[in-house]
Each structure stands twice: as C-alpha cells, then as structure tokens.
Tab-separated table of C-alpha atoms in Angstrom:
chain	number	residue	atom	x	y	z
A	1	MET	CA	-25.765	-9.870	-9.003
A	2	ASN	CA	-25.491	-7.668	-6.229
A	3	VAL	CA	-26.530	-4.625	-8.345
A	4	ARG	CA	-27.805	-2.244	-5.016
A	5	SER	CA	-24.286	-2.637	-3.839
A	6	ALA	CA	-22.528	-1.664	-6.919
A	7	ILE	CA	-24.399	1.602	-7.086
A	8	GLU	CA	-23.471	2.431	-3.822
A	9	THR	CA	-19.821	1.621	-3.896
A	10	TYR	CA	-19.914	3.690	-7.258
A	11	ARG	CA	-21.512	7.020	-5.614
A	12	TYR	CA	-19.535	6.487	-2.626
A	13	TRP	CA	-16.292	6.199	-4.592
A	14	ASN	CA	-16.851	9.257	-6.524
A	15	ARG	CA	-17.690	11.207	-3.864
A	16	GLN	CA	-14.138	10.358	-2.218
A	17	THR	CA	-12.619	11.204	-5.211
A	18	SER	CA	-14.412	14.426	-5.610
A	19	ILE	CA	-13.107	15.366	-1.859
A	20	CYS	CA	-10.012	14.773	-3.023
A	21	ALA	CA	-9.754	17.027	-5.489
A	22	GLU	CA	-11.379	19.816	-3.865
A	23	GLN	CA	-9.507	19.512	-0.726
A	24	ALA	CA	-6.091	18.243	-1.969
A	25	SER	CA	-3.276	20.352	-3.804
A	26	SER	CA	-2.576	19.769	-7.807
A	27	ILE	CA	0.887	19.303	-8.830
A	28	ASP	CA	2.542	20.622	-11.303
A	29	VAL	CA	2.806	17.731	-13.384
A	30	ALA	CA	5.470	18.589	-16.407
A	31	PRO	CA	8.728	19.354	-14.355
A	32	THR	CA	7.228	16.631	-11.921
A	33	MET	CA	7.828	14.388	-14.999
A	34	ALA	CA	10.968	15.423	-16.145
A	35	GLU	CA	12.393	14.931	-12.898
A	36	LEU	CA	11.393	11.309	-12.550
A	37	ARG	CA	12.547	10.856	-16.047
A	38	ARG	CA	15.628	11.477	-14.444
A	39	MET	CA	15.867	9.602	-11.916
A	40	ARG	CA	15.041	6.732	-14.298
A	41	CYS	CA	14.854	6.228	-17.715
A	42	ASP	CA	11.849	3.580	-17.079
A	43	ALA	CA	9.317	6.186	-15.308
A	44	ASP	CA	7.275	6.341	-18.116
A	45	TYR	CA	6.642	2.529	-18.576
A	46	LEU	CA	6.256	2.370	-14.645
A	47	ILE	CA	3.568	4.697	-14.234
A	48	GLY	CA	1.891	3.600	-16.861
A	49	GLY	CA	1.828	0.000	-15.227
A	50	LEU	CA	0.294	1.969	-12.057
A	51	MET	CA	-2.038	3.713	-13.739
A	52	HIS	CA	-3.500	0.876	-16.295
A	53	GLN	CA	-3.093	-2.256	-14.012
A	54	GLY	CA	-3.106	-0.215	-10.618
A	55	ILE	CA	0.375	-2.096	-10.030
A	56	ALA	CA	4.233	-1.701	-11.231
A	57	VAL	CA	6.930	-3.688	-10.429
A	58	VAL	CA	10.758	-2.737	-10.654
A	59	ASP	CA	13.491	-5.291	-10.103
A	60	GLY	CA	16.552	-4.884	-8.211
A	61	TYR	CA	15.668	-1.439	-6.712
A	62	TRP	CA	17.703	-1.975	-3.560
A	63	PRO	CA	21.175	-4.724	-3.883
A	64	ALA	CA	20.663	-7.627	-2.128
A	65	GLU	CA	23.376	-6.816	0.534
A	66	LYS	CA	21.143	-3.758	1.120
A	67	CYS	CA	18.133	-5.363	1.936
A	68	ALA	CA	20.005	-8.448	3.668
A	69	ALA	CA	21.264	-5.099	6.287
A	70	ALA	CA	17.157	-3.976	6.643
A	71	ARG	CA	16.824	-7.335	7.576
A	72	ALA	CA	18.698	-7.054	10.313
A	73	GLU	CA	17.772	-3.362	11.647
A	74	ILE	CA	14.053	-4.520	11.581
A	75	ASP	CA	15.030	-7.354	14.139
A	76	ARG	CA	17.456	-5.247	16.156
A	77	LEU	CA	14.112	-2.235	16.078
A	78	LEU	CA	11.873	-5.649	16.854
A	79	ALA	CA	13.552	-5.827	20.418
A	80	ALA	CA	14.811	-2.459	20.544
A	81	TYR	CA	10.820	-1.352	20.913
A	82	PRO	CA	8.085	-3.960	21.391
A	83	GLN	CA	5.705	-1.550	22.589
A	84	ALA	CA	6.052	0.212	19.417
A	85	VAL	CA	5.494	-3.499	17.365
A	86	HIS	CA	1.496	-4.270	16.206
A	87	HIS	CA	0.788	-7.771	15.854
A	88	SER	CA	-2.099	-9.203	13.367
A	89	SER	CA	-2.863	-12.534	11.422
A	90	GLY	CA	-2.646	-14.309	14.561
A	91	GLY	CA	0.246	-12.890	15.500
A	92	SER	CA	3.032	-13.549	12.925
A	93	ASP	CA	2.567	-10.279	11.469
A	94	LYS	CA	4.762	-8.038	13.401
A	95	ARG	CA	4.676	-4.446	12.117
A	96	MET	CA	6.669	-1.294	13.381
A	97	PHE	CA	5.197	2.268	12.256
A	98	GLY	CA	7.781	5.349	11.989
A	99	VAL	CA	10.763	3.117	11.167
A	100	GLU	CA	12.167	6.092	9.571
A	101	SER	CA	12.883	7.985	12.994
A	102	VAL	CA	15.293	5.545	14.367
A	103	SER	CA	16.923	3.917	11.159
A	104	LYS	CA	19.134	5.897	8.936
A	105	LEU	CA	18.980	2.900	6.703
A	106	LEU	CA	15.626	2.630	6.743
A	107	ALA	CA	15.036	6.106	6.288
A	108	GLU	CA	16.414	5.981	2.759
A	109	PHE	CA	13.390	4.292	1.651
A	110	HIS	CA	11.193	6.911	3.383
A	111	ASP	CA	13.176	9.676	1.592
A	112	ASP	CA	12.969	8.073	-1.940
A	113	PRO	CA	11.811	11.221	-4.116
A	114	PHE	CA	11.709	8.930	-6.827
A	115	LEU	CA	8.771	6.827	-4.486
A	116	SER	CA	6.911	10.196	-3.877
A	117	GLY	CA	6.642	11.735	-7.062
A	118	VAL	CA	5.248	8.460	-8.521
A	119	GLY	CA	2.505	8.453	-5.936
A	120	GLU	CA	1.928	12.307	-6.920
A	121	MET	CA	2.185	11.580	-10.661
A	122	ASN	CA	-0.678	8.769	-10.332
A	123	SER	CA	-3.137	11.126	-8.396
A	124	GLY	CA	-1.819	14.502	-9.504
A	125	LEU	CA	-2.157	15.393	-5.740
A	126	LYS	CA	0.320	16.303	-3.421
A	127	LEU	CA	1.416	13.603	-1.424
A	128	TYR	CA	2.900	13.071	2.412
A	129	ASN	CA	4.414	10.233	3.547
A	130	PHE	CA	3.606	9.484	6.894
A	131	ALA	CA	5.458	7.030	8.120
A	132	THR	CA	7.136	3.656	6.619
A	133	LEU	CA	5.874	0.699	8.120
A	134	GLY	CA	8.718	-2.346	8.674
A	135	ALA	CA	7.320	-5.712	9.005
A	136	ARG	CA	8.283	-9.019	9.336
A	137	ILE	CA	5.235	-12.010	9.090
A	138	ASP	CA	6.302	-15.491	9.890
A	139	ALA	CA	4.692	-18.802	8.577
A	140	THR	CA	2.722	-20.001	11.387
A	141	PRO	CA	-0.511	-22.188	11.379
A	142	GLU	CA	-2.249	-19.182	12.352
A	143	ASN	CA	-1.570	-16.661	9.824
A	144	SER	CA	-3.394	-15.156	7.154
A	145	GLY	CA	-0.847	-13.490	5.436
A	146	SER	CA	-0.391	-9.186	5.488
A	147	GLY	CA	-3.212	-7.345	5.921
A	148	ASP	CA	-5.300	-10.274	7.049
A	149	GLY	CA	-6.992	-11.679	4.133
A	150	TRP	CA	-8.496	-9.518	0.680
A	151	HIS	CA	-9.445	-5.607	1.170
A	152	ARG	CA	-8.925	-2.463	0.029
A	153	ASP	CA	-6.746	0.466	1.666
A	154	ALA	CA	-9.549	3.113	0.585
A	155	HIS	CA	-12.167	4.034	-1.855
A	156	GLY	CA	-10.975	5.873	-4.832
A	157	SER	CA	-7.218	6.275	-4.893
A	158	GLN	CA	-4.589	5.320	-2.226
A	159	PHE	CA	-0.591	4.473	-3.284
A	160	LYS	CA	1.532	2.883	-1.432
A	161	SER	CA	5.529	1.557	-2.140
A	162	ILE	CA	6.410	-2.213	-1.136
A	163	LEU	CA	10.042	-3.150	-0.847
A	164	TYR	CA	10.801	-6.634	-1.030
A	165	LEU	CA	13.820	-7.492	1.983
A	166	SER	CA	13.564	-11.442	1.549
A	167	ASP	CA	13.458	-13.581	-1.459
A	168	VAL	CA	9.578	-14.090	-1.706
A	169	ALA	CA	8.518	-17.133	-3.335
A	170	GLU	CA	4.909	-18.463	-3.888
A	171	GLU	CA	5.439	-20.311	-0.124
A	172	ASN	CA	6.604	-17.217	1.299
A	173	GLY	CA	3.504	-14.856	1.482
A	174	PRO	CA	3.587	-12.704	-1.934
A	175	PHE	CA	1.205	-9.537	-2.549
A	176	GLU	CA	-1.429	-10.547	-4.644
A	177	TYR	CA	-3.730	-8.062	-6.485
A	178	LEU	CA	-6.595	-7.681	-8.728
A	179	PRO	CA	-5.200	-5.901	-11.546
A	180	GLY	CA	-7.435	-3.009	-13.180
A	181	SER	CA	-9.554	-3.145	-9.664
A	182	HIS	CA	-8.324	0.189	-8.711
A	183	LYS	CA	-10.366	1.759	-11.846
A	184	SER	CA	-14.536	2.945	-11.229
A	185	TRP	CA	-16.031	0.813	-13.865
A	186	ARG	CA	-14.128	-2.187	-12.291
A	187	VAL	CA	-15.147	-1.425	-9.027
A	188	VAL	CA	-19.095	-1.277	-10.021
A	189	LEU	CA	-18.626	-4.992	-12.243
A	190	ASP	CA	-16.344	-6.414	-9.247
A	191	THR	CA	-18.792	-5.679	-6.659
A	192	ALA	CA	-22.012	-6.646	-8.759
A	193	LEU	CA	-20.236	-9.602	-9.493
A	194	GLY	CA	-18.592	-10.698	-6.682
A	195	ASP	CA	-21.380	-9.939	-4.331
A	196	LEU	CA	-19.556	-8.154	-2.746
A	197	PRO	CA	-20.506	-5.251	0.763
A	198	ALA	CA	-21.174	-1.753	-0.721
A	199	ALA	CA	-18.832	0.780	0.415
A	200	PRO	CA	-17.576	2.130	2.820
A	201	ASN	CA	-16.463	-1.555	3.669
A	202	THR	CA	-13.080	-2.325	2.151
A	203	ARG	CA	-12.696	-5.976	3.631
A	204	TYR	CA	-14.255	-9.093	1.333
A	205	GLU	CA	-14.514	-12.726	2.085
A	206	PRO	CA	-11.664	-15.041	0.577
A	207	ALA	CA	-15.487	-17.047	-1.603
A	208	ALA	CA	-16.315	-14.162	-3.224
A	209	ILE	CA	-12.738	-13.192	-4.731
A	210	ASP	CA	-12.599	-16.903	-5.535
A	211	ARG	CA	-16.027	-16.685	-7.194
A	212	LEU	CA	-14.678	-13.249	-9.162
A	213	SER	CA	-11.561	-15.092	-10.351
A	214	GLY	CA	-13.308	-18.769	-10.459
A	215	ARG	CA	-16.496	-18.261	-12.371
A	216	PHE	CA	-16.156	-15.003	-13.950
A	217	HIS	CA	-12.567	-15.095	-14.789
A	218	VAL	CA	-11.303	-11.900	-13.514
A	219	LYS	CA	-7.711	-12.040	-12.899
A	220	ARG	CA	-5.445	-12.090	-10.312
A	221	CYS	CA	-1.868	-11.846	-10.196
A	222	GLN	CA	0.745	-12.892	-7.383
A	223	TYR	CA	4.229	-10.636	-7.049
A	224	ALA	CA	6.552	-13.520	-5.966
A	225	ALA	CA	10.028	-11.587	-6.602
A	226	LYS	CA	13.544	-11.191	-5.056
A	227	ALA	CA	14.891	-9.003	-2.017
A	228	GLY	CA	14.893	-5.991	-3.414
A	229	SER	CA	12.296	-5.692	-5.555
A	230	LEU	CA	9.855	-3.350	-5.609
A	231	LEU	CA	5.906	-2.769	-5.979
A	232	LEU	CA	4.454	0.496	-6.651
A	233	VAL	CA	0.688	-0.078	-6.310
A	234	ASN	CA	-2.678	1.990	-5.672
A	235	THR	CA	-3.871	0.076	-2.962
A	236	ALA	CA	-7.632	1.389	-3.894
A	237	GLY	CA	-7.342	-1.588	-5.610
A	238	ILE	CA	-8.379	-5.273	-4.256
A	239	HIS	CA	-4.850	-6.838	-2.714
A	240	ARG	CA	-3.676	-9.421	0.125
A	241	GLY	CA	-0.831	-11.201	1.376
A	242	MET	CA	-0.954	-14.654	0.224
A	243	PRO	CA	-0.494	-16.292	3.319
A	244	LEU	CA	2.739	-17.902	3.906
A	245	MET	CA	3.242	-21.577	3.867
A	246	ALA	CA	6.963	-21.265	4.862
A	247	GLY	CA	10.086	-19.061	6.524
A	248	SER	CA	9.236	-15.403	6.645
A	249	ARG	CA	8.794	-11.825	4.744
A	250	TYR	CA	10.362	-9.044	5.435
A	251	ALA	CA	9.551	-5.695	3.675
A	252	LEU	CA	9.234	-1.498	4.028
A	253	THR	CA	5.862	-0.084	2.872
A	254	ASN	CA	5.866	3.852	2.449
A	255	TYR	CA	2.475	4.919	3.916
A	256	LEU	CA	1.423	8.513	2.036
A	257	TYR	CA	-1.356	10.776	2.517
A	258	HIS	CA	-2.827	13.596	1.372
A	259	PRO	CA	-2.025	16.441	3.782
A	260	PHE	CA	-5.560	17.349	3.999
A	261	GLN	CA	-6.212	13.905	5.541
A	262	ILE	CA	-3.700	14.000	8.412
A	263	ASP	CA	-4.684	15.505	11.290
A	264	LEU	CA	-3.926	15.346	15.070
A	265	ASP	CA	-6.870	13.131	15.542
A	266	ARG	CA	-5.751	10.533	12.762
A	267	VAL	CA	-1.902	11.005	14.455
A	268	ARG	CA	-3.473	10.076	18.115
A	269	LYS	CA	-5.396	7.228	16.775
A	270	PHE	CA	-3.090	5.565	14.596
A	271	PRO	CA	-1.270	2.415	15.706
A	272	THR	CA	1.046	3.365	18.570
A	273	LEU	CA	4.023	5.098	16.659
A	274	ILE	CA	7.853	4.568	17.369
A	275	PRO	CA	9.311	7.621	19.002
A	276	GLY	CA	9.757	11.004	17.266
A	277	THR	CA	7.444	9.607	14.321
A	278	ALA	CA	4.224	12.005	15.269
A	279	ASP	CA	6.454	14.979	16.663
A	280	ARG	CA	7.370	14.991	12.760
A	281	ILE	CA	4.402	14.782	11.522
A	282	ILE	CA	2.835	17.336	13.608
A	283	ALA	CA	5.832	19.717	12.919
A	284	ASP	CA	5.794	18.889	9.055
A	285	LEU	CA	1.880	19.708	9.043
A	286	ARG	CA	2.035	22.249	11.386
A	287	LEU	CA	-0.879	20.526	13.453
A	288	ALA	CA	-0.373	21.331	16.903
C-alpha cells in the first residue's frame, strides 16, 4: 500500500478543488436545473448518475443518419486541415480540436445547451466550451486506445461530453471507466491500494489498474454502445479508450473549462486548433 502517495494526492486534490471554488463563478442552481428538466425529462436521473458514479449514458442522443453525416464530416476535415490533425496512440488516433469552427453540423454538438448545463450542475460552477474534438481512431497493431492508456484528465473535477458517431462494440475501443473514482475518498483508496503515483501525476500503468480491479475488486466498466450514444463524464475519474481490435471509432468530445483556467498561454500552448477557433476563444473571453 502506498499511503504516502495517497496522502499527497488527497491534499493536492483538495487544493485544486479549493482553487476552483475560489476563482470560478457559481451558477444559479434552481433555474439551471429547471431549464435542464425542460429540455429532458430524465435530467435528474442523468445528473444523479454523473455525480454518484462519475458517468451517465444517454442512448440515441443523435439519430443514426446524423451520425453518418458527422462521420463523413470528420473524414472531410481530416483531408481539408492536415496541419490541424494530431496523431497519437501509435498514429492510429487522428484528432482535430475546434471542428465547430468549420462545420455547422459538428457545431450543433458544441453549442448544445443541455451538455454545458449538465456540466455546470455537476460542479455548481460556470463552464466555457473551449473546443470540440472530432476524432477517428483506427484498429492498428500500434494503437493503445483513445487517450493512450489509463489516466485522469485532472485532479478535482473535469467534465466532458462524448458522442459516439459510430457503433462501438468491445472490439472497437469503447470508453472504459472506474465508476466512483472521481470522488476524493476513492482517490485515497485507489492510490493506496493500486500503488498509484502521487498527484499531480495523472497517468497510470495498466498493471496498477489490473491490480485494483483484480486483487481489490474495484469495478471497471466498458461502455459499448450504438452510434448516437452520449456519455456525460467526470473525467477526473480514472478512464481510457480501450485498444481497438477491429474497425474504427468516430467520436465528438466537448472540452469544457472554467473561464479562469483559460488564458492566452493556454490557447497558444494547446495543440494546434482548427482556424478560427483561437480567435473565437480570445474574443469570447476577452483575452487580447
């Protein structure tokens, strides 16, 4: 058991949570929740799942025909903006940040008020949609799955909305998550039992996660689902995209941050954005 790492991580986690509470703007919870209920009758159920498990899934959020058109859009943009394509997972994962800037169809996911509203209810704090990621990952011998293995996106809290644009079976690299691993008490337990490296480290060896799920029976879930399925996720929990054994996986992901977390330095150091995206962020947040 790695008790020292667990204590260091717990302290770091709490510091990050305190910084957000101090610097981010609070939302007005009652009208925000009322509007979400107006948009979807299952809003309470979804937000409850997100808060307690760290993840909630909505089947059929986009229809199959719209997903097919979105896949074609991603392929078009991969060809049209090669300078903005980022390769990871052994070159199999092709990513473009800011697809909303050049595609009206993909911008519908970026601009969806339900998605940002759920994220704000999860934290009680204002969020800004920095960019939408359009991605295609292919089954190659070198692929290690979307995200290049087990990790957290942050310590404290981080919200993402992920839309499958293709059918994702177990062999197509579904999202995999350790439910409850977004909670501070679980951070202590998982770090100690799994002998995980202390924060601010956010990446973990497969053997450590296997130890947690095998020896200590920590639950891990794979989210295979049809095209159009939506995942609402607190990605401060431990997760990965499973390695692909066959086919391809297309997806959209909204990257949301608290406005205070975004400055010119973040915009400039972020992986190359599709043209127009940085200008929109700078104008929206008055960073110039």
